[in-house]
PDB file of C-alpha atoms in Angstrom:
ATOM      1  CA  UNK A   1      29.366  -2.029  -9.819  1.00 73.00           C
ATOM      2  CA  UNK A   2      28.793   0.866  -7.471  1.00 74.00           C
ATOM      3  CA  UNK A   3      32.428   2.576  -6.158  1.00 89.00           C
ATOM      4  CA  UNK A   4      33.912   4.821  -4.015  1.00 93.00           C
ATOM      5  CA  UNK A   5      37.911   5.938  -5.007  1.00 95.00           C
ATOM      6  CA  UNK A   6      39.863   8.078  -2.705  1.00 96.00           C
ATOM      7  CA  UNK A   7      43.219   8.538  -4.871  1.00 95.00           C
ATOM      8  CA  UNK A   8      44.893   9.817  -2.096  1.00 94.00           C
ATOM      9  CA  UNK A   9      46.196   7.743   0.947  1.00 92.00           C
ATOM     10  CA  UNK A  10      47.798  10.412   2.831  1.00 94.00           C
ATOM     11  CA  UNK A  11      48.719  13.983   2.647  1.00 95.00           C
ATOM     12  CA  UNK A  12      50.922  16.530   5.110  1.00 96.00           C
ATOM     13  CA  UNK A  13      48.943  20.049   4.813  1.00 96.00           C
ATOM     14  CA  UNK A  14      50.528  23.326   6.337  1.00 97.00           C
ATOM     15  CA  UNK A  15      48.192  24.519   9.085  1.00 96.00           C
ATOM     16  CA  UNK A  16      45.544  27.509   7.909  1.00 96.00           C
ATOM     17  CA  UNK A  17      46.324  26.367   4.076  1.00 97.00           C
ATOM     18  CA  UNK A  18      43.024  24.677   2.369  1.00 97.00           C
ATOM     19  CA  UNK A  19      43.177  21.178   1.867  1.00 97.00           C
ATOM     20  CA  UNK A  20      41.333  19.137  -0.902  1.00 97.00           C
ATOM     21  CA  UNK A  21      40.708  15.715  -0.335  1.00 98.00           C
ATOM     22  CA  UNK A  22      39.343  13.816  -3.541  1.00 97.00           C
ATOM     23  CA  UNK A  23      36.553  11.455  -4.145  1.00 98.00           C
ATOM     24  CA  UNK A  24      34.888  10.109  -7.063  1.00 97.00           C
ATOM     25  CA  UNK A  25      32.237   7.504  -7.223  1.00 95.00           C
ATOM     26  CA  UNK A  26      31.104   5.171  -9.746  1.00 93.00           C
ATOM     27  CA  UNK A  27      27.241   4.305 -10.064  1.00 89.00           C
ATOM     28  CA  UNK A  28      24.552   4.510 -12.437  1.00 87.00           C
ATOM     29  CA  UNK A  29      21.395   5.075 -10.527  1.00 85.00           C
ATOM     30  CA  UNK A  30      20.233   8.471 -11.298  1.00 86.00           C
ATOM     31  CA  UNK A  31      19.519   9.360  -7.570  1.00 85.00           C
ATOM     32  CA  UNK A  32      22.290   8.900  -5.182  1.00 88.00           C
ATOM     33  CA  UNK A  33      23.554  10.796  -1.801  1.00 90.00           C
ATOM     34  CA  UNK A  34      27.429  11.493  -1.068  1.00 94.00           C
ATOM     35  CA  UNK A  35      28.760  11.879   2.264  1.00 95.00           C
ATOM     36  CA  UNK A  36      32.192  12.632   4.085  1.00 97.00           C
ATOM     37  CA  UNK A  37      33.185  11.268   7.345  1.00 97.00           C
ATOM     38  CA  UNK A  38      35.913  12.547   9.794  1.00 97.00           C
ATOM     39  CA  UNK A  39      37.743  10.072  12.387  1.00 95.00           C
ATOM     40  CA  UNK A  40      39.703  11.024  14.199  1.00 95.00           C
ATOM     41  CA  UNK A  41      42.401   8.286  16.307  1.00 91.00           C
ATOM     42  CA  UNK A  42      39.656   8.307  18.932  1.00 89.00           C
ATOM     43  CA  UNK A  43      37.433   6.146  16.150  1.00 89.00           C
ATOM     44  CA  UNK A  44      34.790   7.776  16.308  1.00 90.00           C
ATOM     45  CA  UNK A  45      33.194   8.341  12.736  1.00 93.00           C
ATOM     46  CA  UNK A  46      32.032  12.164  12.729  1.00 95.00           C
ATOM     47  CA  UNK A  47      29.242  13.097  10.287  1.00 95.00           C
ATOM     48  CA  UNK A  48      30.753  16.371   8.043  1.00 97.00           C
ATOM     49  CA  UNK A  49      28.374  16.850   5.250  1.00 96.00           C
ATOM     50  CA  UNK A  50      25.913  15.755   2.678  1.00 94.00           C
ATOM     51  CA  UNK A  51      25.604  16.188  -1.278  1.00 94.00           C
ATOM     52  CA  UNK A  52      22.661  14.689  -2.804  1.00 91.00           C
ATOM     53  CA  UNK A  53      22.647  14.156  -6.928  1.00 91.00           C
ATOM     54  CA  UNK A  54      19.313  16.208  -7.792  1.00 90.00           C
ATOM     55  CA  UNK A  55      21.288  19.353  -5.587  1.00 90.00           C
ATOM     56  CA  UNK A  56      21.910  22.118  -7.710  1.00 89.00           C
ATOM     57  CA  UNK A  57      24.681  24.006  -5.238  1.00 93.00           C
ATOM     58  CA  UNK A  58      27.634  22.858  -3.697  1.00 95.00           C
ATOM     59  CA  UNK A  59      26.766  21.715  -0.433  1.00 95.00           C
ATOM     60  CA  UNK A  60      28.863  23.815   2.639  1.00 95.00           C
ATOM     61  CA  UNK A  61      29.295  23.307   6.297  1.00 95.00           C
ATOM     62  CA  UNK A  62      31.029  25.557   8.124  1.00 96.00           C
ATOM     63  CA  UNK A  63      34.642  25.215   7.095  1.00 97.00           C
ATOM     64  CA  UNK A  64      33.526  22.149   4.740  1.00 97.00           C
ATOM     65  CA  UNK A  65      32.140  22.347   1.521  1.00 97.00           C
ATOM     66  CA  UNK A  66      31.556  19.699  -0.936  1.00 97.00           C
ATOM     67  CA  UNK A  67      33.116  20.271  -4.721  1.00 97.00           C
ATOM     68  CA  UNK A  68      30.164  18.623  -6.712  1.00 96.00           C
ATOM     69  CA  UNK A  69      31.122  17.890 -10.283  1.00 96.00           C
ATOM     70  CA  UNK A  70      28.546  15.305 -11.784  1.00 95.00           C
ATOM     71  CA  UNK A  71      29.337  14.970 -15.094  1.00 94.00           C
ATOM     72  CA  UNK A  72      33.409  13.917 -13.450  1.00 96.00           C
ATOM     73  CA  UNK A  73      31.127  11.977 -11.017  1.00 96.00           C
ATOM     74  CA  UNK A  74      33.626  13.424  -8.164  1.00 97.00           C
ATOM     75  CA  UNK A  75      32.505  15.141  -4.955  1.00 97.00           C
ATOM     76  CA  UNK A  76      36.103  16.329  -3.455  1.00 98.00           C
ATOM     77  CA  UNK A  77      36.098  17.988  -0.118  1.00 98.00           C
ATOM     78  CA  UNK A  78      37.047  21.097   0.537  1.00 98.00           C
ATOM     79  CA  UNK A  79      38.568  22.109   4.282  1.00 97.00           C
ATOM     80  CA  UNK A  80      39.190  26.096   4.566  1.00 95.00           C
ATOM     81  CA  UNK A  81      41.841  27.451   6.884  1.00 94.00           C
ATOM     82  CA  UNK A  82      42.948  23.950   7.937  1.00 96.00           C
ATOM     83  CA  UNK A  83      43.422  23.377  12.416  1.00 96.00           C
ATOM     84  CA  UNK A  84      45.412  21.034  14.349  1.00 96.00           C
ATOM     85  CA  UNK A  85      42.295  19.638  14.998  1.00 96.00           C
ATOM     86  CA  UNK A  86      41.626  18.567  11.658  1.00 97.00           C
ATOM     87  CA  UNK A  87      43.902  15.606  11.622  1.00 97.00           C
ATOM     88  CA  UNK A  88      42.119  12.370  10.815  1.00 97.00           C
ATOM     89  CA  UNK A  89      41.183   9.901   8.671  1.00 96.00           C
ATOM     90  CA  UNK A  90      38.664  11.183   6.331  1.00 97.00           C
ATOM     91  CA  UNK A  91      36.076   9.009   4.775  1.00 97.00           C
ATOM     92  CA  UNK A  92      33.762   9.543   1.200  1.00 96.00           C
ATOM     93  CA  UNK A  93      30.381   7.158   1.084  1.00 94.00           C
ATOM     94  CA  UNK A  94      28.002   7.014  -0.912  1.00 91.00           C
ATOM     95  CA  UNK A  95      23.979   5.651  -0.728  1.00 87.00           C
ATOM     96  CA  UNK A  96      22.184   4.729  -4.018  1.00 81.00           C
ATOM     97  CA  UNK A  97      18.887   3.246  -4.566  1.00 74.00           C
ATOM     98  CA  UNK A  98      19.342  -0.013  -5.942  1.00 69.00           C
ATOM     99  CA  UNK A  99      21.515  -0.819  -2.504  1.00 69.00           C
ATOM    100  CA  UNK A 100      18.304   0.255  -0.160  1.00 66.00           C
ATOM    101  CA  UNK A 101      20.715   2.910   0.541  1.00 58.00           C
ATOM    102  CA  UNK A 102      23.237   1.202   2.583  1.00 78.00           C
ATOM    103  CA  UNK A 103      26.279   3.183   2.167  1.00 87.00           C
ATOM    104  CA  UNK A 104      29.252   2.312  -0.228  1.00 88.00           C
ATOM    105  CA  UNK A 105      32.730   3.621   1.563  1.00 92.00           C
ATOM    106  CA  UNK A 106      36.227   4.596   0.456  1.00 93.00           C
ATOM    107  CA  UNK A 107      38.826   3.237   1.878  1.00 92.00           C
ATOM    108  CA  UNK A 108      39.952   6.719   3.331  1.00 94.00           C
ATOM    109  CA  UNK A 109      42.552   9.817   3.520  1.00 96.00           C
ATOM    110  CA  UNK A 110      44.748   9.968   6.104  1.00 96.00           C
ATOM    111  CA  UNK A 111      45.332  13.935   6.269  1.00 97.00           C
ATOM    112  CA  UNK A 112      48.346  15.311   8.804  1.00 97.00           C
ATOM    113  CA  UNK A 113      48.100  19.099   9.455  1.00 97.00           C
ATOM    114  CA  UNK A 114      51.726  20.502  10.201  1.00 96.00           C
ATOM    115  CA  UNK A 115      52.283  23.374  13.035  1.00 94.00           C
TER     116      UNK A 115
ATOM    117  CA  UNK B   1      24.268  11.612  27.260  1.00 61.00           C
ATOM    118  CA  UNK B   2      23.923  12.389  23.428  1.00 77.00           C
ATOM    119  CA  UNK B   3      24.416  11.114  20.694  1.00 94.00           C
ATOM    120  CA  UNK B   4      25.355   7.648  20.205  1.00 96.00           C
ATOM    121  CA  UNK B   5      27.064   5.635  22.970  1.00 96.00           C
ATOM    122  CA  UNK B   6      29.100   2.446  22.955  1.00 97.00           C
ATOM    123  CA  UNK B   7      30.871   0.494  25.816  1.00 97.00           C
ATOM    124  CA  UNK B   8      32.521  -1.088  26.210  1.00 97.00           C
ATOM    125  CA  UNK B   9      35.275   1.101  24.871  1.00 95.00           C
ATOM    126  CA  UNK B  10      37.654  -1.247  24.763  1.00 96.00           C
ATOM    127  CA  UNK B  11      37.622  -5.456  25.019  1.00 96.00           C
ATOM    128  CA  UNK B  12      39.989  -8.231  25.181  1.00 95.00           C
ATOM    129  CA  UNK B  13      38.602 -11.600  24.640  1.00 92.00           C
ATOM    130  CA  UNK B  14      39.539 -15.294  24.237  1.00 89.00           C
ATOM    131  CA  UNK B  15      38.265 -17.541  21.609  1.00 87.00           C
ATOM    132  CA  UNK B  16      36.556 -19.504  24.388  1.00 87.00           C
ATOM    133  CA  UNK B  17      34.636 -15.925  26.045  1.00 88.00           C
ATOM    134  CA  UNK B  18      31.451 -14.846  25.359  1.00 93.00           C
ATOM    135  CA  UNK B  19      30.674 -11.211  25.638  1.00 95.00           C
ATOM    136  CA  UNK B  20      28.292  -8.324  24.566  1.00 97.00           C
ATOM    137  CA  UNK B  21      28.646  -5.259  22.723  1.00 97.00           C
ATOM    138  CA  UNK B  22      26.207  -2.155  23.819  1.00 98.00           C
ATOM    139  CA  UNK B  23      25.262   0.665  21.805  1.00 98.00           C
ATOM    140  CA  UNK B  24      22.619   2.928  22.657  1.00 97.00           C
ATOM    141  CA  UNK B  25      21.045   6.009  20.727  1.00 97.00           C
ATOM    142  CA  UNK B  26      19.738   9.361  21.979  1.00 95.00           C
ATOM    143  CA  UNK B  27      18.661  10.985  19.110  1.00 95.00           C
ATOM    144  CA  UNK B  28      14.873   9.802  18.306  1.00 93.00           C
ATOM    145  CA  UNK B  29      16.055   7.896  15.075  1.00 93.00           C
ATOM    146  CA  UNK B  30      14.121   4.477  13.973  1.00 90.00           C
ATOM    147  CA  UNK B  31      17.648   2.563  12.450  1.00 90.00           C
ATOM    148  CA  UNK B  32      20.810   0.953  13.896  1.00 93.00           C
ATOM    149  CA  UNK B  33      23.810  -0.538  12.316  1.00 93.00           C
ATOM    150  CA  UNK B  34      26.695  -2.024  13.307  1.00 95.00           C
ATOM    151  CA  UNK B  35      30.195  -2.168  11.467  1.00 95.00           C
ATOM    152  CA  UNK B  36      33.478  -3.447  11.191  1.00 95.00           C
ATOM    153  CA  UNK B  37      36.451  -1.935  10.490  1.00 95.00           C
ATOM    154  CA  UNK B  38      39.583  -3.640  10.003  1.00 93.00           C
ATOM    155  CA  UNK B  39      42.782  -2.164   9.364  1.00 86.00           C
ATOM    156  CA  UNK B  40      43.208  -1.255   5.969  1.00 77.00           C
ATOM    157  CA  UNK B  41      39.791  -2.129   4.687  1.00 83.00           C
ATOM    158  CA  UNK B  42      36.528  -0.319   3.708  1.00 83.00           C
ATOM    159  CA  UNK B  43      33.985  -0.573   6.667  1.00 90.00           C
ATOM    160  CA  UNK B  44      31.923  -3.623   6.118  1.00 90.00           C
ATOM    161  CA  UNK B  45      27.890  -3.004   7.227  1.00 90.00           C
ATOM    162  CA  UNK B  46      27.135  -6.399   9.286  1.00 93.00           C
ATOM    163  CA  UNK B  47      23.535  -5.469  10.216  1.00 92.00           C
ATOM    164  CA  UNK B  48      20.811  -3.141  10.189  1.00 89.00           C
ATOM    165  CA  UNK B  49      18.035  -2.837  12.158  1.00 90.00           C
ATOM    166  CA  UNK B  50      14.760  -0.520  11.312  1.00 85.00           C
ATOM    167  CA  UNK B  51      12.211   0.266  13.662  1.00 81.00           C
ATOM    168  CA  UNK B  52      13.432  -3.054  15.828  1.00 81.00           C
ATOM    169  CA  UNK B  53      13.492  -5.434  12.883  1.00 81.00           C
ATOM    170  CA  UNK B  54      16.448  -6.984  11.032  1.00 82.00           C
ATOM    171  CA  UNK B  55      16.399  -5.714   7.547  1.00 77.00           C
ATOM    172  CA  UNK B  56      19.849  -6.636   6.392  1.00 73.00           C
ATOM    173  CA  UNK B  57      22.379  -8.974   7.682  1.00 74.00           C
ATOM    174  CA  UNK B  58      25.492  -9.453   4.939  1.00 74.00           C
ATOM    175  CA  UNK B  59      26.723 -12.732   5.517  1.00 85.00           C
ATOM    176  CA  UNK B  60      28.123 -12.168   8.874  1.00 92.00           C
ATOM    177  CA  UNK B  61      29.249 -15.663  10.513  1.00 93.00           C
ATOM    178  CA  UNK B  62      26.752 -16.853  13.653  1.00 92.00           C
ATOM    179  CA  UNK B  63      29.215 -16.444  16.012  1.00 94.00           C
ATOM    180  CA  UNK B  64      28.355 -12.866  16.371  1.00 95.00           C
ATOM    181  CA  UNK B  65      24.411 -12.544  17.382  1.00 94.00           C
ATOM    182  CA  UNK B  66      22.772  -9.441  17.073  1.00 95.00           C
ATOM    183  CA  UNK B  67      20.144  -8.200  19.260  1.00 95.00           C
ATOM    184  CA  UNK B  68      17.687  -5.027  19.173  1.00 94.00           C
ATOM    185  CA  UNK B  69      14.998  -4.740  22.333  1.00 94.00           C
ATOM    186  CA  UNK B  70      14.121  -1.164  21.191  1.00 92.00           C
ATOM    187  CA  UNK B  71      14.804   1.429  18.699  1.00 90.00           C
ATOM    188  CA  UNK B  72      16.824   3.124  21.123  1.00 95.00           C
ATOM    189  CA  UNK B  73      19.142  -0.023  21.914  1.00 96.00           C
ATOM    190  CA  UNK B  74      21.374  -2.454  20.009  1.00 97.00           C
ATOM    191  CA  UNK B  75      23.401  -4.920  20.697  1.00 97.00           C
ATOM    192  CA  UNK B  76      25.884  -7.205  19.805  1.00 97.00           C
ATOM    193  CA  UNK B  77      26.649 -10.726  21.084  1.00 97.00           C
ATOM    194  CA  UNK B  78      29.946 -12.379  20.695  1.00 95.00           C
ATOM    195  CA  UNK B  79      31.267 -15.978  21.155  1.00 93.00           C
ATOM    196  CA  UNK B  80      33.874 -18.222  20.259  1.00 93.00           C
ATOM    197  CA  UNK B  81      35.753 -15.533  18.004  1.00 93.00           C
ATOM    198  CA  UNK B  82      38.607 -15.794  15.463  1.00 94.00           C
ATOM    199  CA  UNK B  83      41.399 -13.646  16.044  1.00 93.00           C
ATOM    200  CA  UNK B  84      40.177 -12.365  12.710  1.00 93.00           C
ATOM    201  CA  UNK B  85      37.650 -11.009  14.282  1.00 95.00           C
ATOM    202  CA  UNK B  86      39.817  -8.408  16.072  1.00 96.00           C
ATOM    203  CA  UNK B  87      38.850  -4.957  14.808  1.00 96.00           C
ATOM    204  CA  UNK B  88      36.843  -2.164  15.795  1.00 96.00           C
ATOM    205  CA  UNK B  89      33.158  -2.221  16.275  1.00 97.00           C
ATOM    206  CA  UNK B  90      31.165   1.322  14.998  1.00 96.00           C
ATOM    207  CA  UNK B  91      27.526   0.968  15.991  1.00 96.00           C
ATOM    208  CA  UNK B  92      25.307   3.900  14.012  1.00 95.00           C
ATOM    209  CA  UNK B  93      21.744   5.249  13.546  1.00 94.00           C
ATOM    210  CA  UNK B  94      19.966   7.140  11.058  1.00 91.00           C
ATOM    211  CA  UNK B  95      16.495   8.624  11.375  1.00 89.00           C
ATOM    212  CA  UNK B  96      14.811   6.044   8.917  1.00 79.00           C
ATOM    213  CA  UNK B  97      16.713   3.463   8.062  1.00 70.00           C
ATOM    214  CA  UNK B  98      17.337   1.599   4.717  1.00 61.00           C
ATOM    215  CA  UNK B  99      14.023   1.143   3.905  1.00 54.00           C
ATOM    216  CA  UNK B 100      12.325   4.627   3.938  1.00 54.00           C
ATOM    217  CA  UNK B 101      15.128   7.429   4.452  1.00 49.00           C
ATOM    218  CA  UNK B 102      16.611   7.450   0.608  1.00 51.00           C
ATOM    219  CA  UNK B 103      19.626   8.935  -0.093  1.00 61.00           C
ATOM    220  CA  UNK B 104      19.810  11.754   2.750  1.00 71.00           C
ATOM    221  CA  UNK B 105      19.237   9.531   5.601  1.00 81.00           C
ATOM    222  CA  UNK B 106      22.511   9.944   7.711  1.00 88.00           C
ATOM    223  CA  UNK B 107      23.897   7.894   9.574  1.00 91.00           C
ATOM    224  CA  UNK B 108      25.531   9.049  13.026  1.00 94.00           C
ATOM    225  CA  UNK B 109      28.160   6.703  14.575  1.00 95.00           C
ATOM    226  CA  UNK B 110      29.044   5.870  18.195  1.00 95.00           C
ATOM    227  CA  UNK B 111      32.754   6.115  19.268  1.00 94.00           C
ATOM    228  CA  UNK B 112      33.040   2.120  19.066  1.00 95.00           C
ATOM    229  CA  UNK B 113      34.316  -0.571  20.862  1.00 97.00           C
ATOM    230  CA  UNK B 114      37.966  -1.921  20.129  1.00 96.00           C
ATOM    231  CA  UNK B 115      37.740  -6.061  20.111  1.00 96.00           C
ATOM    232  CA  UNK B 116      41.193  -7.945  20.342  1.00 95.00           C
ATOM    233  CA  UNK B 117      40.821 -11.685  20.131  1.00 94.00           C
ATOM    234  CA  UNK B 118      43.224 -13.440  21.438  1.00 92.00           C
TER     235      UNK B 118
END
């Protein structure tokens, strides 16, 4: 069965430290897409980047990237010189083939960023 | 106005109301979606729409209805709800939809509505 696992419910981060939230993902279709989602307590669900299986680089975004290891099947993201700003629920999906792409979720990280 | 809208932001119902939920698009795309999300759950896809047609519907109950005039406009009808039912609403859109994007066809969410049934 397809899966999305975020391992971590919630995590305090230090503002401007990095912060690594983790995904992995379970499927065996050979073409797939990963996303990550920001929302904040407003609710709205904020598009942060894209990582699709046949990609040879790490996608990046800005302060995002996307830590693409296929053979671990994880795709952990990465948030440089964390902000105030960036705390929210963050969300890992994934689209495969065999699901006419509708996305598989997580069930989220909860990240805090401390003054 | 950009992006995705929703209103209402914010609805209180009785089992016994009926009521609408409006999402509109502004960004040219051909699919809608809408969602659920419940506390402490995955978000559950209740039904897409490409290019004006229902493609999927996952085994939503009747009692909500959706509705799609054009690609630019989605809604969703609501009547004699559970309390269950109380959650918030995330309507999306994606340029293709499930049935020609593939794997890189994101999907850009509205701000939602927030349903409490009383």
């Amino acid at each position: 069965a397809q899966k999305i696992t975020q391992t971590q419910p919630g995590m305090f981060v230090q503002e401007k430290e990095a912060v690594t939230l983790d995904c992995t993902y379970d499927t065996s279709d050979p073409s797939y897409g990963l996303f990550w989602y920001k929302q904040p307590s407003s609710g709205e669900m904020i598009f942060l980047i894209y990582q699709g299986s046949y990609d040879q680089q790490n996608a990046t975004e800005g302060r995002y990237s996307l830590n693409f290891q296929k053979a671990r099947k994880s795709a952990n993201l990465v948030i440089s010189a964390s902000q105030l700003g960036d705390s929210a629920m963050y969300f890992c999906a994934m689209s495969y083939m065999d699901s006419n792409y509708q996305l598989i979720w997580g069930a989220g990280t909860k990240l805090i960023i401390k003054p | 106005e950009t992006g995705v809208t929703q209103t209402p932001r914010h609805l209180v119902m009785g089992m016994t109301n009926k009521k609408s939920l409006k999402c509109e698009q502004h960004l040219g795309h051909n699919a809608m979606y809408w969602y659920k999300q419940s506390a402490k759950k995955p978000l559950e896809l209740m039904f897409v729409y490409s290019l004006e047609e229902r493609v999927e519907n996952n085994s939503v109950p009747s009692r909500f209805s959706p509705e799609c005039p054009n690609s630019s406009h989605l809604f969703l009808h609501l009547h004699t709800l559970q309390p269950e039912d109380s959650a918030l609403y995330l309507c999306a859109s994606s340029q293709d939809g499930i049935l020609t994007g593939g794997g890189t066809d994101t999907q850009y969410f509205g701000p939602g509505t927030r349903l409490t049934v009383l």
